[in-house]
Amino acid sequence: MRVQRQLFIAVLVGVGFTGCMVNPEDLDPELMSDSQEINLKSCEGADVPCLPKPDKCTGPDSAGWSNKPRPADAGPCPAPPTPAGCTQYVIGRQKDVEKYINCPGYNVLNRDDYNQRPGLNDLFIACAACGNATCNPGILIASGNEQIPDHSNNGGPWSSTELCQLNKYCTVTTNNGAVGSVTNCNCEKMANDCGPKDGGTPDSGTPDSGTPDSGTPDAGGPDSGTPDSGTPDAGPRDAGSF
């Protein structure tokens, strides 16, 4: 069953998650006849982090998006995406994205310093949607729709959070028992919704330096510095996408 749905929400609420993180592999969600209900209907009104400016889309450092070895039990690499030489981002549950790790043409978030880089997952999703993905589709959803639980504002799971972030600005196609895709992202709308309101540049997942303000109140005009994106830290996440 193939279902397409596109949601555009005018007001974006950049609110962090509270409570304990939920590993979807520990859940046994009730399956519905309409598979799309599992992970997209729950996106309506979801409080998910705003996506930052996609300005570091080769990864946070010279190692790129993956600085860990490919899992030994991941099996052979899939054939590279087409057209030849293009770049495709892969999201989904960790067990489903593992076979794409360190394979030609695929970007998978696979970092050993993941928990030390607040906002890294959001930057990865922003780059997937409006950065340097050059394949068609630019984003592959490695998990079948029935494998992804509903989104919960009380914390995760991250695969659902990512789909809800993308569902605000893109066409998300999910399938039962097969891979899905994300296409047709409205990057202008994402920039307008998620960008700062005083002309500055949002952060790209790098923590602040820790330097406090000078204590001098504003004079009523716009800030002269570079403000944060307004997205609070969503808490530690395990490497990769769940």
PDB file of N, CA, C and O in Angstrom, residues 6-9 51 129-130 165-171 182-194:
ATOM      1  N   GLN A   6       0.942  15.336   2.298  1.00  0.00           N
ATOM      2  CA  GLN A   6       1.786  16.505   2.476  1.00  0.00           C
ATOM      3  C   GLN A   6       1.096  17.460   3.428  1.00  0.00           C
ATOM      4  O   GLN A   6      -0.077  17.782   3.256  1.00  0.00           O
ATOM      5  N   LEU A   7       1.797  17.867   4.461  1.00  0.00           N
ATOM      6  CA  LEU A   7       1.252  18.804   5.418  1.00  0.00           C
ATOM      7  C   LEU A   7       2.109  20.045   5.439  1.00  0.00           C
ATOM      8  O   LEU A   7       3.332  19.959   5.457  1.00  0.00           O
ATOM      9  N   PHE A   8       1.505  21.196   5.421  1.00  0.00           N
ATOM     10  CA  PHE A   8       2.223  22.442   5.615  1.00  0.00           C
ATOM     11  C   PHE A   8       1.584  23.151   6.798  1.00  0.00           C
ATOM     12  O   PHE A   8       0.389  23.457   6.784  1.00  0.00           O
ATOM     13  N   ILE A   9       2.351  23.387   7.827  1.00  0.00           N
ATOM     14  CA  ILE A   9       1.840  23.996   9.047  1.00  0.00           C
ATOM     15  C   ILE A   9       2.452  25.379   9.178  1.00  0.00           C
ATOM     16  O   ILE A   9       3.671  25.525   9.171  1.00  0.00           O
ATOM     17  N   LEU A  51      14.105  22.924  12.316  1.00  0.00           N
ATOM     18  CA  LEU A  51      15.301  22.509  11.592  1.00  0.00           C
ATOM     19  C   LEU A  51      16.229  23.698  11.365  1.00  0.00           C
ATOM     20  O   LEU A  51      15.786  24.763  10.926  1.00  0.00           O
ATOM     21  N   ALA A 129      16.904  17.408   3.712  1.00  0.00           N
ATOM     22  CA  ALA A 129      15.771  18.053   3.049  1.00  0.00           C
ATOM     23  C   ALA A 129      16.203  19.157   2.095  1.00  0.00           C
ATOM     24  O   ALA A 129      15.695  19.256   0.972  1.00  0.00           O
ATOM     25  N   CYS A 130      17.138  19.986   2.527  1.00  0.00           N
ATOM     26  CA  CYS A 130      17.438  21.215   1.783  1.00  0.00           C
ATOM     27  C   CYS A 130      18.929  21.488   1.674  1.00  0.00           C
ATOM     28  O   CYS A 130      19.346  22.642   1.526  1.00  0.00           O
ATOM     29  N   GLN A 165       9.217  16.189  11.418  1.00  0.00           N
ATOM     30  CA  GLN A 165       9.950  17.376  10.984  1.00  0.00           C
ATOM     31  C   GLN A 165       9.853  17.533   9.469  1.00  0.00           C
ATOM     32  O   GLN A 165       9.582  18.626   8.953  1.00  0.00           O
ATOM     33  N   LEU A 166      10.076  16.459   8.754  1.00  0.00           N
ATOM     34  CA  LEU A 166      10.048  16.510   7.292  1.00  0.00           C
ATOM     35  C   LEU A 166       8.629  16.709   6.758  1.00  0.00           C
ATOM     36  O   LEU A 166       8.431  17.364   5.729  1.00  0.00           O
ATOM     37  N   ASN A 167       7.651  16.160   7.467  1.00  0.00           N
ATOM     38  CA  ASN A 167       6.277  16.220   6.996  1.00  0.00           C
ATOM     39  C   ASN A 167       5.723  17.637   6.970  1.00  0.00           C
ATOM     40  O   ASN A 167       4.739  17.925   6.284  1.00  0.00           O
ATOM     41  N   LYS A 168       6.348  18.550   7.710  1.00  0.00           N
ATOM     42  CA  LYS A 168       5.928  19.942   7.690  1.00  0.00           C
ATOM     43  C   LYS A 168       6.231  20.610   6.354  1.00  0.00           C
ATOM     44  O   LYS A 168       5.541  21.551   5.961  1.00  0.00           O
ATOM     45  N   TYR A 169       7.278  20.145   5.674  1.00  0.00           N
ATOM     46  CA  TYR A 169       7.769  20.876   4.504  1.00  0.00           C
ATOM     47  C   TYR A 169       7.936  20.011   3.255  1.00  0.00           C
ATOM     48  O   TYR A 169       8.276  20.537   2.202  1.00  0.00           O
ATOM     49  N   CYS A 170       7.741  18.721   3.368  1.00  0.00           N
ATOM     50  CA  CYS A 170       8.033  17.817   2.259  1.00  0.00           C
ATOM     51  C   CYS A 170       6.870  16.856   2.039  1.00  0.00           C
ATOM     52  O   CYS A 170       5.954  16.752   2.851  1.00  0.00           O
ATOM     53  N   THR A 171       6.934  16.127   0.938  1.00  0.00           N
ATOM     54  CA  THR A 171       6.016  15.021   0.694  1.00  0.00           C
ATOM     55  C   THR A 171       6.664  13.745   1.222  1.00  0.00           C
ATOM     56  O   THR A 171       7.713  13.327   0.730  1.00  0.00           O
ATOM     57  N   VAL A 182      11.209  10.697   0.765  1.00  0.00           N
ATOM     58  CA  VAL A 182      10.831  12.075   1.056  1.00  0.00           C
ATOM     59  C   VAL A 182      11.232  12.916  -0.141  1.00  0.00           C
ATOM     60  O   VAL A 182      12.382  12.869  -0.588  1.00  0.00           O
ATOM     61  N   THR A 183      10.300  13.695  -0.680  1.00  0.00           N
ATOM     62  CA  THR A 183      10.550  14.494  -1.886  1.00  0.00           C
ATOM     63  C   THR A 183       9.881  15.859  -1.743  1.00  0.00           C
ATOM     64  O   THR A 183       9.123  16.116  -0.812  1.00  0.00           O
ATOM     65  N   ASN A 184      10.157  16.721  -2.724  1.00  0.00           N
ATOM     66  CA  ASN A 184       9.449  18.002  -2.900  1.00  0.00           C
ATOM     67  C   ASN A 184       9.460  18.868  -1.646  1.00  0.00           C
ATOM     68  O   ASN A 184       8.423  19.391  -1.217  1.00  0.00           O
ATOM     69  N   CYS A 185      10.621  19.055  -1.052  1.00  0.00           N
ATOM     70  CA  CYS A 185      10.713  19.858   0.170  1.00  0.00           C
ATOM     71  C   CYS A 185      10.633  21.351  -0.149  1.00  0.00           C
ATOM     72  O   CYS A 185      11.271  21.828  -1.086  1.00  0.00           O
ATOM     73  N   ASN A 186       9.848  22.068   0.623  1.00  0.00           N
ATOM     74  CA  ASN A 186       9.682  23.504   0.472  1.00  0.00           C
ATOM     75  C   ASN A 186      10.727  24.196   1.340  1.00  0.00           C
ATOM     76  O   ASN A 186      10.465  24.561   2.490  1.00  0.00           O
ATOM     77  N   CYS A 187      11.905  24.382   0.797  1.00  0.00           N
ATOM     78  CA  CYS A 187      13.037  24.901   1.574  1.00  0.00           C
ATOM     79  C   CYS A 187      12.852  26.375   1.926  1.00  0.00           C
ATOM     80  O   CYS A 187      13.314  26.831   2.978  1.00  0.00           O
ATOM     81  N   GLU A 188      12.193  27.122   1.069  1.00  0.00           N
ATOM     82  CA  GLU A 188      11.943  28.534   1.369  1.00  0.00           C
ATOM     83  C   GLU A 188      11.039  28.668   2.593  1.00  0.00           C
ATOM     84  O   GLU A 188      11.283  29.492   3.476  1.00  0.00           O
ATOM     85  N   LYS A 189      10.006  27.850   2.647  1.00  0.00           N
ATOM     86  CA  LYS A 189       9.105  27.889   3.801  1.00  0.00           C
ATOM     87  C   LYS A 189       9.831  27.443   5.067  1.00  0.00           C
ATOM     88  O   LYS A 189       9.637  28.023   6.135  1.00  0.00           O
ATOM     89  N   MET A 190      10.671  26.409   4.950  1.00  0.00           N
ATOM     90  CA  MET A 190      11.421  25.946   6.107  1.00  0.00           C
ATOM     91  C   MET A 190      12.319  27.055   6.638  1.00  0.00           C
ATOM     92  O   MET A 190      12.415  27.284   7.842  1.00  0.00           O
ATOM     93  N   ALA A 191      12.989  27.778   5.739  1.00  0.00           N
ATOM     94  CA  ALA A 191      13.877  28.866   6.154  1.00  0.00           C
ATOM     95  C   ALA A 191      13.089  29.996   6.808  1.00  0.00           C
ATOM     96  O   ALA A 191      13.525  30.578   7.808  1.00  0.00           O
ATOM     97  N   ASN A 192      11.915  30.311   6.256  1.00  0.00           N
ATOM     98  CA  ASN A 192      11.107  31.389   6.820  1.00  0.00           C
ATOM     99  C   ASN A 192      10.553  31.016   8.190  1.00  0.00           C
ATOM    100  O   ASN A 192      10.504  31.846   9.108  1.00  0.00           O
ATOM    101  N   ASP A 193      10.133  29.776   8.354  1.00  0.00           N
ATOM    102  CA  ASP A 193       9.566  29.342   9.625  1.00  0.00           C
ATOM    103  C   ASP A 193      10.619  29.170  10.704  1.00  0.00           C
ATOM    104  O   ASP A 193      10.397  29.500  11.870  1.00  0.00           O
ATOM    105  N   CYS A 194      11.761  28.633  10.321  1.00  0.00           N
ATOM    106  CA  CYS A 194      12.766  28.233  11.307  1.00  0.00           C
ATOM    107  C   CYS A 194      13.874  29.253  11.496  1.00  0.00           C
ATOM    108  O   CYS A 194      14.661  29.150  12.437  1.00  0.00           O
TER     109      CYS A 194
END
